[in-house]
Amino acid sequence: VSKEVAPHGVGTVDDYAINQFRIFDIEGKSIGVVRTKSGYFALLNRCPHAGAKLCKGRVTGSNLPSDPDVYVYGFRDELVRCPWHGYEFELATGRSPFGTTRARAKTYEVRVTDGSVEVLVPSAVRGERG
Ligand code: FES
């Protein structure tokens, strides 16, 4: 079984309100696509902690204690907060900032061409490659 990455159309830039996830069924997976001030991001709609619908969570930043020894990232509008237990994951990488959990959300590449938004999702391909 080899993996082939295929682009899947998920609307146009006009369909996206800032920080509002849109949920799609792609290759049998629920995938959320969101536009933020930093660009477009796509995540598997499943929290790696305990399986909540992660993309039902809010796009947010992180409030940090202001310890002078700590480099404060802020992460403003760069995280999604899981609706179940509040773990946060970076939209760009799926990582949990500050190592709150080692679990990592699954992310997908998004590209925008002439106003059309596409998510690149690997599909399981059996047999010879086309
Ligand atoms: S299921 Fe997402 S934080 Fe627990």
JSON list of C-alpha atoms and ligand atoms in Angstrom, two decimals:
[
{"chain": "A", "resi": 1, "resn": "VAL", "atom": "CA", "xyz": [0.00, 0.00, 0.00]},
{"chain": "A", "resi": 2, "resn": "SER", "atom": "CA", "xyz": [1.47, 3.33, -1.01]},
{"chain": "A", "resi": 3, "resn": "LYS", "atom": "CA", "xyz": [0.28, 6.77, -0.14]},
{"chain": "A", "resi": 4, "resn": "GLU", "atom": "CA", "xyz": [-0.68, 9.22, -2.81]},
{"chain": "A", "resi": 5, "resn": "VAL", "atom": "CA", "xyz": [-1.55, 12.79, -1.97]},
{"chain": "A", "resi": 6, "resn": "ALA", "atom": "CA", "xyz": [-4.46, 14.24, -3.86]},
{"chain": "A", "resi": 7, "resn": "PRO", "atom": "CA", "xyz": [-5.88, 17.77, -3.80]},
{"chain": "A", "resi": 8, "resn": "HIS", "atom": "CA", "xyz": [-9.48, 18.06, -2.67]},
{"chain": "A", "resi": 9, "resn": "GLY", "atom": "CA", "xyz": [-11.44, 21.23, -3.37]},
{"chain": "A", "resi": 10, "resn": "VAL", "atom": "CA", "xyz": [-12.92, 22.84, -0.26]},
{"chain": "A", "resi": 11, "resn": "GLY", "atom": "CA", "xyz": [-14.50, 25.94, -1.71]},
{"chain": "A", "resi": 12, "resn": "THR", "atom": "CA", "xyz": [-13.19, 29.37, -2.47]},
{"chain": "A", "resi": 13, "resn": "VAL", "atom": "CA", "xyz": [-11.61, 32.01, -0.29]},
{"chain": "A", "resi": 14, "resn": "ASP", "atom": "CA", "xyz": [-14.98, 33.79, -0.15]},
{"chain": "A", "resi": 15, "resn": "ASP", "atom": "CA", "xyz": [-16.43, 30.82, 1.72]},
{"chain": "A", "resi": 16, "resn": "TYR", "atom": "CA", "xyz": [-14.10, 31.33, 4.68]},
{"chain": "A", "resi": 17, "resn": "ALA", "atom": "CA", "xyz": [-14.83, 33.64, 7.58]},
{"chain": "A", "resi": 18, "resn": "ILE", "atom": "CA", "xyz": [-11.81, 34.30, 9.73]},
{"chain": "A", "resi": 19, "resn": "ASN", "atom": "CA", "xyz": [-11.24, 31.70, 12.49]},
{"chain": "A", "resi": 20, "resn": "GLN", "atom": "CA", "xyz": [-14.36, 29.68, 11.58]},
{"chain": "A", "resi": 21, "resn": "PHE", "atom": "CA", "xyz": [-13.75, 26.02, 10.84]},
{"chain": "A", "resi": 22, "resn": "ARG", "atom": "CA", "xyz": [-15.54, 24.41, 7.93]},
{"chain": "A", "resi": 23, "resn": "ILE", "atom": "CA", "xyz": [-15.83, 20.63, 8.16]},
{"chain": "A", "resi": 24, "resn": "PHE", "atom": "CA", "xyz": [-15.46, 18.33, 5.16]},
{"chain": "A", "resi": 25, "resn": "ASP", "atom": "CA", "xyz": [-15.61, 14.62, 4.54]},
{"chain": "A", "resi": 26, "resn": "ILE", "atom": "CA", "xyz": [-12.47, 13.77, 2.57]},
{"chain": "A", "resi": 27, "resn": "GLU", "atom": "CA", "xyz": [-11.19, 10.28, 1.87]},
{"chain": "A", "resi": 28, "resn": "GLY", "atom": "CA", "xyz": [-13.49, 8.99, 4.59]},
{"chain": "A", "resi": 29, "resn": "LYS", "atom": "CA", "xyz": [-12.03, 11.38, 7.16]},
{"chain": "A", "resi": 30, "resn": "SER", "atom": "CA", "xyz": [-13.62, 14.37, 8.83]},
{"chain": "A", "resi": 31, "resn": "ILE", "atom": "CA", "xyz": [-11.28, 17.29, 8.20]},
{"chain": "A", "resi": 32, "resn": "GLY", "atom": "CA", "xyz": [-11.68, 20.88, 9.36]},
{"chain": "A", "resi": 33, "resn": "VAL", "atom": "CA", "xyz": [-10.35, 23.78, 7.30]},
{"chain": "A", "resi": 34, "resn": "VAL", "atom": "CA", "xyz": [-9.91, 27.22, 8.76]},
{"chain": "A", "resi": 35, "resn": "ARG", "atom": "CA", "xyz": [-8.64, 30.57, 7.64]},
{"chain": "A", "resi": 36, "resn": "THR", "atom": "CA", "xyz": [-6.80, 32.76, 10.12]},
{"chain": "A", "resi": 37, "resn": "LYS", "atom": "CA", "xyz": [-4.82, 35.94, 9.79]},
{"chain": "A", "resi": 38, "resn": "SER", "atom": "CA", "xyz": [-1.83, 33.70, 9.10]},
{"chain": "A", "resi": 39, "resn": "GLY", "atom": "CA", "xyz": [-3.37, 31.68, 6.30]},
{"chain": "A", "resi": 40, "resn": "TYR", "atom": "CA", "xyz": [-5.27, 28.46, 5.80]},
{"chain": "A", "resi": 41, "resn": "PHE", "atom": "CA", "xyz": [-4.92, 25.34, 7.91]},
{"chain": "A", "resi": 42, "resn": "ALA", "atom": "CA", "xyz": [-6.47, 21.88, 7.86]},
{"chain": "A", "resi": 43, "resn": "LEU", "atom": "CA", "xyz": [-6.71, 19.40, 10.71]},
{"chain": "A", "resi": 44, "resn": "LEU", "atom": "CA", "xyz": [-8.20, 16.01, 11.23]},
{"chain": "A", "resi": 45, "resn": "ASN", "atom": "CA", "xyz": [-11.42, 16.60, 13.15]},
{"chain": "A", "resi": 46, "resn": "ARG", "atom": "CA", "xyz": [-10.31, 14.28, 15.90]},
{"chain": "A", "resi": 47, "resn": "CYS", "atom": "CA", "xyz": [-8.47, 15.25, 19.03]},
{"chain": "A", "resi": 48, "resn": "PRO", "atom": "CA", "xyz": [-5.41, 13.06, 19.61]},
{"chain": "A", "resi": 49, "resn": "HIS", "atom": "CA", "xyz": [-6.12, 13.10, 23.36]},
{"chain": "A", "resi": 50, "resn": "ALA", "atom": "CA", "xyz": [-9.45, 11.29, 23.57]},
{"chain": "A", "resi": 51, "resn": "GLY", "atom": "CA", "xyz": [-11.12, 11.68, 20.20]},
{"chain": "A", "resi": 52, "resn": "ALA", "atom": "CA", "xyz": [-13.29, 14.79, 20.52]},
{"chain": "A", "resi": 53, "resn": "LYS", "atom": "CA", "xyz": [-14.31, 16.65, 17.40]},
{"chain": "A", "resi": 54, "resn": "LEU", "atom": "CA", "xyz": [-11.34, 18.97, 17.58]},
{"chain": "A", "resi": 55, "resn": "CYS", "atom": "CA", "xyz": [-12.50, 21.35, 14.86]},
{"chain": "A", "resi": 56, "resn": "LYS", "atom": "CA", "xyz": [-15.59, 22.18, 16.91]},
{"chain": "A", "resi": 57, "resn": "GLY", "atom": "CA", "xyz": [-13.17, 23.93, 19.21]},
{"chain": "A", "resi": 58, "resn": "ARG", "atom": "CA", "xyz": [-12.36, 27.60, 19.10]},
{"chain": "A", "resi": 59, "resn": "VAL", "atom": "CA", "xyz": [-9.44, 29.20, 17.35]},
{"chain": "A", "resi": 60, "resn": "THR", "atom": "CA", "xyz": [-7.57, 30.95, 20.10]},
{"chain": "A", "resi": 61, "resn": "GLY", "atom": "CA", "xyz": [-4.27, 31.97, 21.59]},
{"chain": "A", "resi": 62, "resn": "SER", "atom": "CA", "xyz": [-2.72, 31.06, 24.87]},
{"chain": "A", "resi": 63, "resn": "ASN", "atom": "CA", "xyz": [-2.56, 33.16, 28.00]},
{"chain": "A", "resi": 64, "resn": "LEU", "atom": "CA", "xyz": [0.74, 32.66, 29.71]},
{"chain": "A", "resi": 65, "resn": "PRO", "atom": "CA", "xyz": [1.97, 33.53, 33.14]},
{"chain": "A", "resi": 66, "resn": "SER", "atom": "CA", "xyz": [4.39, 36.41, 32.74]},
{"chain": "A", "resi": 67, "resn": "ASP", "atom": "CA", "xyz": [7.51, 34.86, 34.16]},
{"chain": "A", "resi": 68, "resn": "PRO", "atom": "CA", "xyz": [10.50, 36.94, 33.05]},
{"chain": "A", "resi": 69, "resn": "ASP", "atom": "CA", "xyz": [12.44, 33.77, 32.31]},
{"chain": "A", "resi": 70, "resn": "VAL", "atom": "CA", "xyz": [9.82, 32.48, 29.93]},
{"chain": "A", "resi": 71, "resn": "TYR", "atom": "CA", "xyz": [9.69, 33.41, 26.31]},
{"chain": "A", "resi": 72, "resn": "VAL", "atom": "CA", "xyz": [6.05, 34.34, 25.71]},
{"chain": "A", "resi": 73, "resn": "TYR", "atom": "CA", "xyz": [4.78, 33.23, 22.34]},
{"chain": "A", "resi": 74, "resn": "GLY", "atom": "CA", "xyz": [1.22, 34.40, 22.65]},
{"chain": "A", "resi": 75, "resn": "PHE", "atom": "CA", "xyz": [0.02, 32.13, 19.83]},
{"chain": "A", "resi": 76, "resn": "ARG", "atom": "CA", "xyz": [-2.76, 34.58, 19.13]},
{"chain": "A", "resi": 77, "resn": "ASP", "atom": "CA", "xyz": [-5.27, 32.88, 16.82]},
{"chain": "A", "resi": 78, "resn": "GLU", "atom": "CA", "xyz": [-2.72, 30.18, 16.07]},
{"chain": "A", "resi": 79, "resn": "LEU", "atom": "CA", "xyz": [-4.24, 27.44, 18.22]},
{"chain": "A", "resi": 80, "resn": "VAL", "atom": "CA", "xyz": [-7.38, 25.38, 18.37]},
{"chain": "A", "resi": 81, "resn": "ARG", "atom": "CA", "xyz": [-8.69, 24.53, 21.81]},
{"chain": "A", "resi": 82, "resn": "CYS", "atom": "CA", "xyz": [-10.33, 21.15, 22.15]},
{"chain": "A", "resi": 83, "resn": "PRO", "atom": "CA", "xyz": [-13.95, 21.40, 23.34]},
{"chain": "A", "resi": 84, "resn": "TRP", "atom": "CA", "xyz": [-13.59, 18.46, 25.71]},
{"chain": "A", "resi": 85, "resn": "HIS", "atom": "CA", "xyz": [-10.57, 18.97, 27.98]},
{"chain": "A", "resi": 86, "resn": "GLY", "atom": "CA", "xyz": [-9.19, 22.22, 26.69]},
{"chain": "A", "resi": 87, "resn": "TYR", "atom": "CA", "xyz": [-5.90, 21.02, 25.30]},
{"chain": "A", "resi": 88, "resn": "GLU", "atom": "CA", "xyz": [-4.57, 23.35, 22.67]},
{"chain": "A", "resi": 89, "resn": "PHE", "atom": "CA", "xyz": [-2.90, 22.46, 19.42]},
{"chain": "A", "resi": 90, "resn": "GLU", "atom": "CA", "xyz": [-1.05, 24.61, 16.94]},
{"chain": "A", "resi": 91, "resn": "LEU", "atom": "CA", "xyz": [-3.00, 24.90, 13.70]},
{"chain": "A", "resi": 92, "resn": "ALA", "atom": "CA", "xyz": [0.19, 24.88, 11.66]},
{"chain": "A", "resi": 93, "resn": "THR", "atom": "CA", "xyz": [1.88, 21.85, 13.17]},
{"chain": "A", "resi": 94, "resn": "GLY", "atom": "CA", "xyz": [-0.67, 20.05, 15.34]},
{"chain": "A", "resi": 95, "resn": "ARG", "atom": "CA", "xyz": [1.74, 20.26, 18.25]},
{"chain": "A", "resi": 96, "resn": "SER", "atom": "CA", "xyz": [0.71, 21.09, 21.76]},
{"chain": "A", "resi": 97, "resn": "PRO", "atom": "CA", "xyz": [2.42, 24.33, 22.75]},
{"chain": "A", "resi": 98, "resn": "PHE", "atom": "CA", "xyz": [4.63, 24.12, 25.83]},
{"chain": "A", "resi": 99, "resn": "GLY", "atom": "CA", "xyz": [4.36, 20.33, 25.82]},
{"chain": "A", "resi": 100, "resn": "THR", "atom": "CA", "xyz": [1.04, 20.23, 27.67]},
{"chain": "A", "resi": 101, "resn": "THR", "atom": "CA", "xyz": [0.50, 16.92, 25.96]},
{"chain": "A", "resi": 102, "resn": "ARG", "atom": "CA", "xyz": [2.77, 14.94, 23.69]},
{"chain": "A", "resi": 103, "resn": "ALA", "atom": "CA", "xyz": [-0.22, 14.00, 21.59]},
{"chain": "A", "resi": 104, "resn": "ARG", "atom": "CA", "xyz": [-0.16, 15.70, 18.24]},
{"chain": "A", "resi": 105, "resn": "ALA", "atom": "CA", "xyz": [-3.13, 16.63, 16.07]},
{"chain": "A", "resi": 106, "resn": "LYS", "atom": "CA", "xyz": [-2.99, 15.50, 12.47]},
{"chain": "A", "resi": 107, "resn": "THR", "atom": "CA", "xyz": [-2.57, 18.36, 10.01]},
{"chain": "A", "resi": 108, "resn": "TYR", "atom": "CA", "xyz": [-2.85, 18.60, 6.26]},
{"chain": "A", "resi": 109, "resn": "GLU", "atom": "CA", "xyz": [-1.35, 20.95, 3.75]},
{"chain": "A", "resi": 110, "resn": "VAL", "atom": "CA", "xyz": [-3.66, 23.58, 2.26]},
{"chain": "A", "resi": 111, "resn": "ARG", "atom": "CA", "xyz": [-3.05, 25.47, -0.92]},
{"chain": "A", "resi": 112, "resn": "VAL", "atom": "CA", "xyz": [-4.88, 28.35, -2.50]},
{"chain": "A", "resi": 113, "resn": "THR", "atom": "CA", "xyz": [-4.80, 28.78, -6.25]},
{"chain": "A", "resi": 114, "resn": "ASP", "atom": "CA", "xyz": [-6.70, 31.59, -7.97]},
{"chain": "A", "resi": 115, "resn": "GLY", "atom": "CA", "xyz": [-9.04, 31.83, -5.00]},
{"chain": "A", "resi": 116, "resn": "SER", "atom": "CA", "xyz": [-9.76, 28.11, -4.84]},
{"chain": "A", "resi": 117, "resn": "VAL", "atom": "CA", "xyz": [-8.89, 26.33, -1.62]},
{"chain": "A", "resi": 118, "resn": "GLU", "atom": "CA", "xyz": [-7.59, 22.76, -1.71]},
{"chain": "A", "resi": 119, "resn": "VAL", "atom": "CA", "xyz": [-6.54, 20.34, 0.99]},
{"chain": "A", "resi": 120, "resn": "LEU", "atom": "CA", "xyz": [-3.87, 17.79, 0.18]},
{"chain": "A", "resi": 121, "resn": "VAL", "atom": "CA", "xyz": [-4.92, 14.48, 1.68]},
{"chain": "A", "resi": 122, "resn": "PRO", "atom": "CA", "xyz": [-3.09, 11.20, 1.28]},
{"chain": "A", "resi": 123, "resn": "SER", "atom": "CA", "xyz": [-5.16, 8.31, 0.05]},
{"chain": "A", "resi": 124, "resn": "ALA", "atom": "CA", "xyz": [-4.35, 4.67, 0.44]},
{"chain": "A", "resi": 125, "resn": "VAL", "atom": "CA", "xyz": [-3.68, 3.32, -3.03]},
{"chain": "A", "resi": 126, "resn": "ARG", "atom": "CA", "xyz": [-3.53, -0.39, -3.67]},
{"chain": "A", "resi": 127, "resn": "GLY", "atom": "CA", "xyz": [-1.85, -2.11, -6.56]},
{"chain": "A", "resi": 128, "resn": "GLU", "atom": "CA", "xyz": [-0.02, -0.33, -9.35]},
{"chain": "A", "resi": 129, "resn": "ARG", "atom": "CA", "xyz": [0.38, 3.40, -9.29]},
{"chain": "A", "resi": 130, "resn": "GLY", "atom": "CA", "xyz": [-1.61, 5.42, -11.71]},
{"chain": "B", "resi": 1, "resn": "FES", "atom": "S1", "xyz": [-10.34, 14.93, 23.84]},
{"chain": "B", "resi": 1, "resn": "FES", "atom": "FE1", "xyz": [-9.39, 16.78, 23.25]},
{"chain": "B", "resi": 1, "resn": "FES", "atom": "S2", "xyz": [-8.45, 17.48, 25.04]},
{"chain": "B", "resi": 1, "resn": "FES", "atom": "FE2", "xyz": [-9.31, 15.62, 25.61]}
]
